Amino acid sequence: GENVEQHPSTLSVQEGDSAVIKCTYSDSASNYFPWYKQELGKRPQLIIDIRSNVGEKKDQRIAVTLNKTAKHFSLHITETQPEDSAVYFCAASTRGNNRLAFGKGNQVVVIP
Amino acid sequence: KAGVTQTPRYLIKTRGQQVTLSCSPISGHRSVSWYQQTPGQGLQFLFEYFSETQRNKGNFPGRFSGRQFSNSRSEMNVSTLELGDSALYLCASSFQGASSYEQYFGPGTRLTVT
């Protein structure tokens, strides 16, 4: 089955700086890549996603890039704010298949 | 639209007992997936139901089962509980249209097995 890995496990950034989280996947058939943000004690929240026919997608301060050849995708958060502090999970699945394979998560800490 | 809801939110059971968790998807969503979240293993896929049929199954023992009703509400059942079943159980609903893959999570049920 699909195996998704995330690096680094913990990321500390100064407020206003950028944060980048990278994920790699193993199954070349995967074509849907969502990112979830989970604050302490809360549900995972879908923040952005990308499909394999697109190389980059942006939504305000967050963006996701996908490199199908290298089988990796990354989350970019610009102008970080304290409310960006959370655990971020990447995931992958194949079209029409709701079986999401998740990475282990990255703890992002934004230092005011 | 109301979001995904799960009941109960917290549950304490003893080893050997069984438990049933409930999930109500977003109105109009026909797919419900279940995930187990633990600090050690992260988020792991249990199974998915679509139109009352199990469509996908993860690598969990047969003690974990589920079902879906005609109104798309879903339940999962864990029989003969073990200490290792202590986890946050999350369900996620999806519209499952031709170009819609997004899954939205409920708040989860925190199960503690003693």
PDB file of C-alpha atoms in Angstrom:
ATOM      1  CA  GLY A   1       0.000   0.000   0.000  1.00  0.00           C
ATOM      2  CA  GLU A   2       0.854   3.664  -0.105  1.00  0.00           C
ATOM      3  CA  ASN A   3       3.527   4.912   2.308  1.00  0.00           C
ATOM      4  CA  VAL A   4       3.776   8.632   3.070  1.00  0.00           C
ATOM      5  CA  GLU A   5       6.693  10.153   4.949  1.00  0.00           C
ATOM      6  CA  GLN A   6       6.977  13.657   6.371  1.00  0.00           C
ATOM      7  CA  HIS A   7      10.052  15.702   7.263  1.00  0.00           C
ATOM      8  CA  PRO A   8      11.000  17.359   9.550  1.00  0.00           C
ATOM      9  CA  SER A   9       8.998  16.133  12.532  1.00  0.00           C
ATOM     10  CA  THR A  10       9.189  19.449  14.357  1.00  0.00           C
ATOM     11  CA  LEU A  11       9.675  22.872  12.863  1.00  0.00           C
ATOM     12  CA  SER A  12      10.150  26.100  14.816  1.00  0.00           C
ATOM     13  CA  VAL A  13       9.956  29.388  12.950  1.00  0.00           C
ATOM     14  CA  GLN A  14       9.975  33.051  13.899  1.00  0.00           C
ATOM     15  CA  GLU A  15       6.720  34.873  13.345  1.00  0.00           C
ATOM     16  CA  GLY A  16       6.737  36.364   9.868  1.00  0.00           C
ATOM     17  CA  ASP A  17       9.142  33.798   8.439  1.00  0.00           C
ATOM     18  CA  SER A  18       8.187  31.002   6.050  1.00  0.00           C
ATOM     19  CA  ALA A  19       7.696  27.328   6.914  1.00  0.00           C
ATOM     20  CA  VAL A  20       8.102  24.444   4.492  1.00  0.00           C
ATOM     21  CA  ILE A  21       7.062  20.856   5.135  1.00  0.00           C
ATOM     22  CA  LYS A  22       7.966  18.142   2.670  1.00  0.00           C
ATOM     23  CA  CYS A  23       6.303  14.776   2.127  1.00  0.00           C
ATOM     24  CA  THR A  24       7.260  11.848  -0.038  1.00  0.00           C
ATOM     25  CA  TYR A  25       4.980   9.077  -1.265  1.00  0.00           C
ATOM     26  CA  SER A  26       5.661   5.644  -2.669  1.00  0.00           C
ATOM     27  CA  ASP A  27       2.723   4.738  -4.922  1.00  0.00           C
ATOM     28  CA  SER A  28       2.960   6.279  -8.386  1.00  0.00           C
ATOM     29  CA  ALA A  29      -0.800   5.711  -8.784  1.00  0.00           C
ATOM     30  CA  SER A  30      -1.554   8.287  -6.070  1.00  0.00           C
ATOM     31  CA  ASN A  31      -3.065  11.406  -7.588  1.00  0.00           C
ATOM     32  CA  TYR A  32      -4.694  13.333  -4.753  1.00  0.00           C
ATOM     33  CA  PHE A  33      -2.669  15.032  -2.026  1.00  0.00           C
ATOM     34  CA  PRO A  34      -4.449  16.907   0.788  1.00  0.00           C
ATOM     35  CA  TRP A  35      -2.944  18.724   3.739  1.00  0.00           C
ATOM     36  CA  TYR A  36      -4.626  18.840   7.122  1.00  0.00           C
ATOM     37  CA  LYS A  37      -4.009  21.109  10.096  1.00  0.00           C
ATOM     38  CA  GLN A  38      -4.790  19.790  13.560  1.00  0.00           C
ATOM     39  CA  GLU A  39      -4.736  22.045  16.573  1.00  0.00           C
ATOM     40  CA  LEU A  40      -4.519  20.518  20.024  1.00  0.00           C
ATOM     41  CA  GLY A  41      -7.758  18.761  20.934  1.00  0.00           C
ATOM     42  CA  LYS A  42      -9.422  19.578  17.632  1.00  0.00           C
ATOM     43  CA  ARG A  43     -10.331  17.729  14.467  1.00  0.00           C
ATOM     44  CA  PRO A  44      -8.020  17.644  11.435  1.00  0.00           C
ATOM     45  CA  GLN A  45      -8.989  20.509   9.164  1.00  0.00           C
ATOM     46  CA  LEU A  46      -8.457  20.369   5.395  1.00  0.00           C
ATOM     47  CA  ILE A  47      -6.428  23.444   4.491  1.00  0.00           C
ATOM     48  CA  ILE A  48      -5.362  22.815   0.907  1.00  0.00           C
ATOM     49  CA  ASP A  49      -5.100  19.977  -1.569  1.00  0.00           C
ATOM     50  CA  ILE A  50      -3.602  19.296  -4.973  1.00  0.00           C
ATOM     51  CA  ARG A  51      -4.258  16.803  -7.727  1.00  0.00           C
ATOM     52  CA  SER A  52      -1.643  15.200  -9.905  1.00  0.00           C
ATOM     53  CA  ASN A  53      -2.553  17.197 -13.009  1.00  0.00           C
ATOM     54  CA  VAL A  54      -1.461  20.408 -11.238  1.00  0.00           C
ATOM     55  CA  GLY A  55       2.065  21.366 -10.162  1.00  0.00           C
ATOM     56  CA  GLU A  56       1.250  24.130  -7.717  1.00  0.00           C
ATOM     57  CA  LYS A  57      -1.750  25.562  -5.921  1.00  0.00           C
ATOM     58  CA  LYS A  58      -1.995  28.666  -3.761  1.00  0.00           C
ATOM     59  CA  ASP A  59      -4.525  29.932  -1.244  1.00  0.00           C
ATOM     60  CA  GLN A  60      -3.549  33.192   0.425  1.00  0.00           C
ATOM     61  CA  ARG A  61      -0.533  32.448   2.657  1.00  0.00           C
ATOM     62  CA  ILE A  62      -0.389  28.731   1.957  1.00  0.00           C
ATOM     63  CA  ALA A  63       0.719  26.898  -1.147  1.00  0.00           C
ATOM     64  CA  VAL A  64       1.368  23.316  -2.124  1.00  0.00           C
ATOM     65  CA  THR A  65       3.755  22.076  -4.803  1.00  0.00           C
ATOM     66  CA  LEU A  66       3.877  18.619  -6.338  1.00  0.00           C
ATOM     67  CA  ASN A  67       6.733  16.870  -8.095  1.00  0.00           C
ATOM     68  CA  LYS A  68       5.344  13.653  -9.577  1.00  0.00           C
ATOM     69  CA  THR A  69       8.672  12.518 -10.953  1.00  0.00           C
ATOM     70  CA  ALA A  70      10.349  12.660  -7.564  1.00  0.00           C
ATOM     71  CA  LYS A  71       7.136  11.650  -5.767  1.00  0.00           C
ATOM     72  CA  HIS A  72       7.173  14.466  -3.300  1.00  0.00           C
ATOM     73  CA  PHE A  73       4.925  17.351  -2.395  1.00  0.00           C
ATOM     74  CA  SER A  74       5.438  20.269  -0.069  1.00  0.00           C
ATOM     75  CA  LEU A  75       3.407  22.712   1.985  1.00  0.00           C
ATOM     76  CA  HIS A  76       4.610  26.314   2.094  1.00  0.00           C
ATOM     77  CA  ILE A  77       3.326  28.766   4.686  1.00  0.00           C
ATOM     78  CA  THR A  78       4.441  32.369   4.246  1.00  0.00           C
ATOM     79  CA  GLU A  79       4.337  35.213   6.770  1.00  0.00           C
ATOM     80  CA  THR A  80       3.692  32.757   9.604  1.00  0.00           C
ATOM     81  CA  GLN A  81       1.507  33.831  12.495  1.00  0.00           C
ATOM     82  CA  PRO A  82       1.085  32.350  15.993  1.00  0.00           C
ATOM     83  CA  GLU A  83      -2.242  30.815  14.930  1.00  0.00           C
ATOM     84  CA  ASP A  84      -0.348  28.715  12.382  1.00  0.00           C
ATOM     85  CA  SER A  85       1.095  26.703  15.293  1.00  0.00           C
ATOM     86  CA  ALA A  86      -0.354  23.205  14.946  1.00  0.00           C
ATOM     87  CA  VAL A  87       0.389  19.707  13.675  1.00  0.00           C
ATOM     88  CA  TYR A  88       0.244  19.446   9.893  1.00  0.00           C
ATOM     89  CA  PHE A  89      -0.477  16.140   8.169  1.00  0.00           C
ATOM     90  CA  CYS A  90       0.054  15.333   4.533  1.00  0.00           C
ATOM     91  CA  ALA A  91      -1.822  12.490   2.880  1.00  0.00           C
ATOM     92  CA  ALA A  92      -2.168  10.712  -0.443  1.00  0.00           C
ATOM     93  CA  SER A  93      -4.799   8.659  -2.195  1.00  0.00           C
ATOM     94  CA  THR A  94      -5.741   7.483  -5.654  1.00  0.00           C
ATOM     95  CA  ARG A  95      -8.651   8.944  -7.568  1.00  0.00           C
ATOM     96  CA  GLY A  96     -11.989   7.631  -6.474  1.00  0.00           C
ATOM     97  CA  ASN A  97     -10.422   5.934  -3.498  1.00  0.00           C
ATOM     98  CA  ASN A  98     -11.118   7.581  -0.168  1.00  0.00           C
ATOM     99  CA  ARG A  99      -8.422   5.602   1.569  1.00  0.00           C
ATOM    100  CA  LEU A 100      -6.074   8.362   2.686  1.00  0.00           C
ATOM    101  CA  ALA A 101      -2.559   7.328   3.687  1.00  0.00           C
ATOM    102  CA  PHE A 102      -1.235   9.901   6.150  1.00  0.00           C
ATOM    103  CA  GLY A 103       2.236  10.992   7.072  1.00  0.00           C
ATOM    104  CA  LYS A 104       3.123  11.024  10.773  1.00  0.00           C
ATOM    105  CA  GLY A 105       2.632  14.774  11.065  1.00  0.00           C
ATOM    106  CA  ASN A 106       4.817  17.835  11.621  1.00  0.00           C
ATOM    107  CA  GLN A 107       4.595  20.000  14.713  1.00  0.00           C
ATOM    108  CA  VAL A 108       4.980  23.618  13.619  1.00  0.00           C
ATOM    109  CA  VAL A 109       5.731  26.148  16.334  1.00  0.00           C
ATOM    110  CA  VAL A 110       5.591  29.820  15.451  1.00  0.00           C
ATOM    111  CA  ILE A 111       7.604  31.891  17.900  1.00  0.00           C
ATOM    112  CA  PRO A 112       6.190  35.392  18.439  1.00  0.00           C
TER     113      PRO A 112
ATOM    114  CA  LYS B   1     -24.242  23.211   6.345  1.00  0.00           C
ATOM    115  CA  ALA B   2     -23.641  21.469   9.603  1.00  0.00           C
ATOM    116  CA  GLY B   3     -20.330  19.696   9.853  1.00  0.00           C
ATOM    117  CA  VAL B   4     -19.578  16.064  10.565  1.00  0.00           C
ATOM    118  CA  THR B   5     -20.733  15.027  14.011  1.00  0.00           C
ATOM    119  CA  GLN B   6     -19.677  12.082  16.141  1.00  0.00           C
ATOM    120  CA  THR B   7     -21.133  10.581  19.278  1.00  0.00           C
ATOM    121  CA  PRO B   8     -20.186  10.012  21.967  1.00  0.00           C
ATOM    122  CA  ARG B   9     -17.214  12.335  22.282  1.00  0.00           C
ATOM    123  CA  TYR B  10     -15.619  10.408  25.128  1.00  0.00           C
ATOM    124  CA  LEU B  11     -15.909   6.810  26.188  1.00  0.00           C
ATOM    125  CA  ILE B  12     -14.261   4.671  28.837  1.00  0.00           C
ATOM    126  CA  LYS B  13     -14.522   0.903  28.522  1.00  0.00           C
ATOM    127  CA  THR B  14     -12.820  -2.090  30.078  1.00  0.00           C
ATOM    128  CA  ARG B  15     -10.931  -4.835  28.299  1.00  0.00           C
ATOM    129  CA  GLY B  16     -13.152  -7.440  26.713  1.00  0.00           C
ATOM    130  CA  GLN B  17     -16.144  -5.154  26.285  1.00  0.00           C
ATOM    131  CA  GLN B  18     -17.451  -3.925  22.973  1.00  0.00           C
ATOM    132  CA  VAL B  19     -18.206  -0.411  21.829  1.00  0.00           C
ATOM    133  CA  THR B  20     -20.234   1.297  19.108  1.00  0.00           C
ATOM    134  CA  LEU B  21     -19.366   4.727  17.777  1.00  0.00           C
ATOM    135  CA  SER B  22     -21.596   6.851  15.579  1.00  0.00           C
ATOM    136  CA  CYS B  23     -20.899   9.328  12.793  1.00  0.00           C
ATOM    137  CA  SER B  24     -23.288  11.642  10.974  1.00  0.00           C
ATOM    138  CA  PRO B  25     -21.830  13.020   7.733  1.00  0.00           C
ATOM    139  CA  ILE B  26     -22.346  16.413   6.176  1.00  0.00           C
ATOM    140  CA  SER B  27     -25.752  16.576   4.519  1.00  0.00           C
ATOM    141  CA  GLY B  28     -25.504  15.232   0.980  1.00  0.00           C
ATOM    142  CA  HIS B  29     -22.266  13.359   1.578  1.00  0.00           C
ATOM    143  CA  ARG B  30     -22.531   9.666   0.800  1.00  0.00           C
ATOM    144  CA  SER B  31     -19.092   8.412   1.743  1.00  0.00           C
ATOM    145  CA  VAL B  32     -17.956   7.919   5.328  1.00  0.00           C
ATOM    146  CA  SER B  33     -14.446   6.823   6.214  1.00  0.00           C
ATOM    147  CA  TRP B  34     -13.121   5.895   9.637  1.00  0.00           C
ATOM    148  CA  TYR B  35      -9.612   6.493  10.958  1.00  0.00           C
ATOM    149  CA  GLN B  36      -7.809   5.626  14.162  1.00  0.00           C
ATOM    150  CA  GLN B  37      -5.415   8.236  15.551  1.00  0.00           C
ATOM    151  CA  THR B  38      -2.775   7.328  18.119  1.00  0.00           C
ATOM    152  CA  PRO B  39       0.448   9.117  19.135  1.00  0.00           C
ATOM    153  CA  GLY B  40       2.568   6.190  17.975  1.00  0.00           C
ATOM    154  CA  GLN B  41       0.905   5.194  14.714  1.00  0.00           C
ATOM    155  CA  GLY B  42      -0.631   8.485  13.656  1.00  0.00           C
ATOM    156  CA  LEU B  43      -3.740   8.432  11.491  1.00  0.00           C
ATOM    157  CA  GLN B  44      -4.591   5.013  10.116  1.00  0.00           C
ATOM    158  CA  PHE B  45      -7.432   4.135   7.769  1.00  0.00           C
ATOM    159  CA  LEU B  46      -9.958   1.649   9.109  1.00  0.00           C
ATOM    160  CA  PHE B  47     -12.628   1.400   6.413  1.00  0.00           C
ATOM    161  CA  GLU B  48     -14.897   3.359   4.110  1.00  0.00           C
ATOM    162  CA  TYR B  49     -18.594   3.029   3.454  1.00  0.00           C
ATOM    163  CA  PHE B  50     -20.430   4.318   0.421  1.00  0.00           C
ATOM    164  CA  SER B  51     -24.111   3.746  -0.291  1.00  0.00           C
ATOM    165  CA  GLU B  52     -24.338   1.297   2.619  1.00  0.00           C
ATOM    166  CA  THR B  53     -21.501  -0.862   1.264  1.00  0.00           C
ATOM    167  CA  GLN B  54     -17.989  -1.225   2.565  1.00  0.00           C
ATOM    168  CA  ARG B  55     -15.830  -0.043  -0.288  1.00  0.00           C
ATOM    169  CA  ASN B  56     -12.362  -0.058   1.254  1.00  0.00           C
ATOM    170  CA  LYS B  57     -10.816  -1.734   4.249  1.00  0.00           C
ATOM    171  CA  GLY B  58      -7.590  -1.036   6.094  1.00  0.00           C
ATOM    172  CA  ASN B  59      -5.303  -3.434   7.879  1.00  0.00           C
ATOM    173  CA  PHE B  60      -7.166  -3.859  11.137  1.00  0.00           C
ATOM    174  CA  PRO B  61      -8.364  -7.111  12.726  1.00  0.00           C
ATOM    175  CA  GLY B  62     -11.903  -8.364  12.274  1.00  0.00           C
ATOM    176  CA  ARG B  63     -12.805  -7.030  15.735  1.00  0.00           C
ATOM    177  CA  PHE B  64     -13.253  -3.703  13.972  1.00  0.00           C
ATOM    178  CA  SER B  65     -16.394  -3.518  11.892  1.00  0.00           C
ATOM    179  CA  GLY B  66     -18.788  -0.938  10.621  1.00  0.00           C
ATOM    180  CA  ARG B  67     -21.938  -0.254   8.735  1.00  0.00           C
ATOM    181  CA  GLN B  68     -23.760   2.531   7.007  1.00  0.00           C
ATOM    182  CA  PHE B  69     -27.430   3.316   6.989  1.00  0.00           C
ATOM    183  CA  SER B  70     -29.626   4.575   4.172  1.00  0.00           C
ATOM    184  CA  ASN B  71     -29.323   8.158   5.480  1.00  0.00           C
ATOM    185  CA  SER B  72     -25.501   7.829   5.193  1.00  0.00           C
ATOM    186  CA  ARG B  73     -24.982   7.794   8.950  1.00  0.00           C
ATOM    187  CA  SER B  74     -22.348   5.284   9.912  1.00  0.00           C
ATOM    188  CA  GLU B  75     -21.411   3.278  12.952  1.00  0.00           C
ATOM    189  CA  MET B  76     -18.265   1.428  13.814  1.00  0.00           C
ATOM    190  CA  ASN B  77     -18.036  -1.352  16.327  1.00  0.00           C
ATOM    191  CA  VAL B  78     -15.053  -2.726  18.170  1.00  0.00           C
ATOM    192  CA  SER B  79     -15.552  -6.043  19.929  1.00  0.00           C
ATOM    193  CA  THR B  80     -13.406  -7.643  22.630  1.00  0.00           C
ATOM    194  CA  LEU B  81     -11.620  -4.405  23.410  1.00  0.00           C
ATOM    195  CA  GLU B  82      -7.887  -4.425  24.066  1.00  0.00           C
ATOM    196  CA  LEU B  83      -5.769  -1.807  25.830  1.00  0.00           C
ATOM    197  CA  GLY B  84      -4.169  -0.962  22.481  1.00  0.00           C
ATOM    198  CA  ASP B  85      -7.535   0.114  21.100  1.00  0.00           C
ATOM    199  CA  SER B  86      -7.339   3.287  23.172  1.00  0.00           C
ATOM    200  CA  ALA B  87      -7.283   6.034  20.567  1.00  0.00           C
ATOM    201  CA  LEU B  88      -9.115   8.905  18.974  1.00  0.00           C
ATOM    202  CA  TYR B  89     -11.522   7.542  16.376  1.00  0.00           C
ATOM    203  CA  LEU B  90     -12.261   9.967  13.611  1.00  0.00           C
ATOM    204  CA  CYS B  91     -14.753   9.727  10.829  1.00  0.00           C
ATOM    205  CA  ALA B  92     -14.611  11.759   7.651  1.00  0.00           C
ATOM    206  CA  SER B  93     -17.305  12.384   5.090  1.00  0.00           C
ATOM    207  CA  SER B  94     -16.981  13.037   1.396  1.00  0.00           C
ATOM    208  CA  PHE B  95     -19.436  14.026  -1.323  1.00  0.00           C
ATOM    209  CA  GLN B  96     -17.787  11.599  -3.699  1.00  0.00           C
ATOM    210  CA  GLY B  97     -18.763  13.337  -6.879  1.00  0.00           C
ATOM    211  CA  ALA B  98     -16.824  12.885 -10.132  1.00  0.00           C
ATOM    212  CA  SER B  99     -14.376  15.653  -9.278  1.00  0.00           C
ATOM    213  CA  SER B 100     -14.735  15.846  -5.520  1.00  0.00           C
ATOM    214  CA  TYR B 101     -12.226  14.106  -3.315  1.00  0.00           C
ATOM    215  CA  GLU B 102     -12.248  16.275  -0.202  1.00  0.00           C
ATOM    216  CA  GLN B 103     -12.786  14.544   3.115  1.00  0.00           C
ATOM    217  CA  TYR B 104     -14.004  16.484   6.140  1.00  0.00           C
ATOM    218  CA  PHE B 105     -13.418  15.173   9.614  1.00  0.00           C
ATOM    219  CA  GLY B 106     -15.645  15.007  12.630  1.00  0.00           C
ATOM    220  CA  PRO B 107     -14.422  15.937  16.128  1.00  0.00           C
ATOM    221  CA  GLY B 108     -13.682  12.326  16.992  1.00  0.00           C
ATOM    222  CA  THR B 109     -14.546   9.936  19.794  1.00  0.00           C
ATOM    223  CA  ARG B 110     -11.858   9.527  22.430  1.00  0.00           C
ATOM    224  CA  LEU B 111     -11.921   5.880  23.525  1.00  0.00           C
ATOM    225  CA  THR B 112     -10.044   4.823  26.610  1.00  0.00           C
ATOM    226  CA  VAL B 113      -9.771   1.126  27.389  1.00  0.00           C
ATOM    227  CA  THR B 114      -8.794   0.214  30.949  1.00  0.00           C
TER     228      THR B 114
END
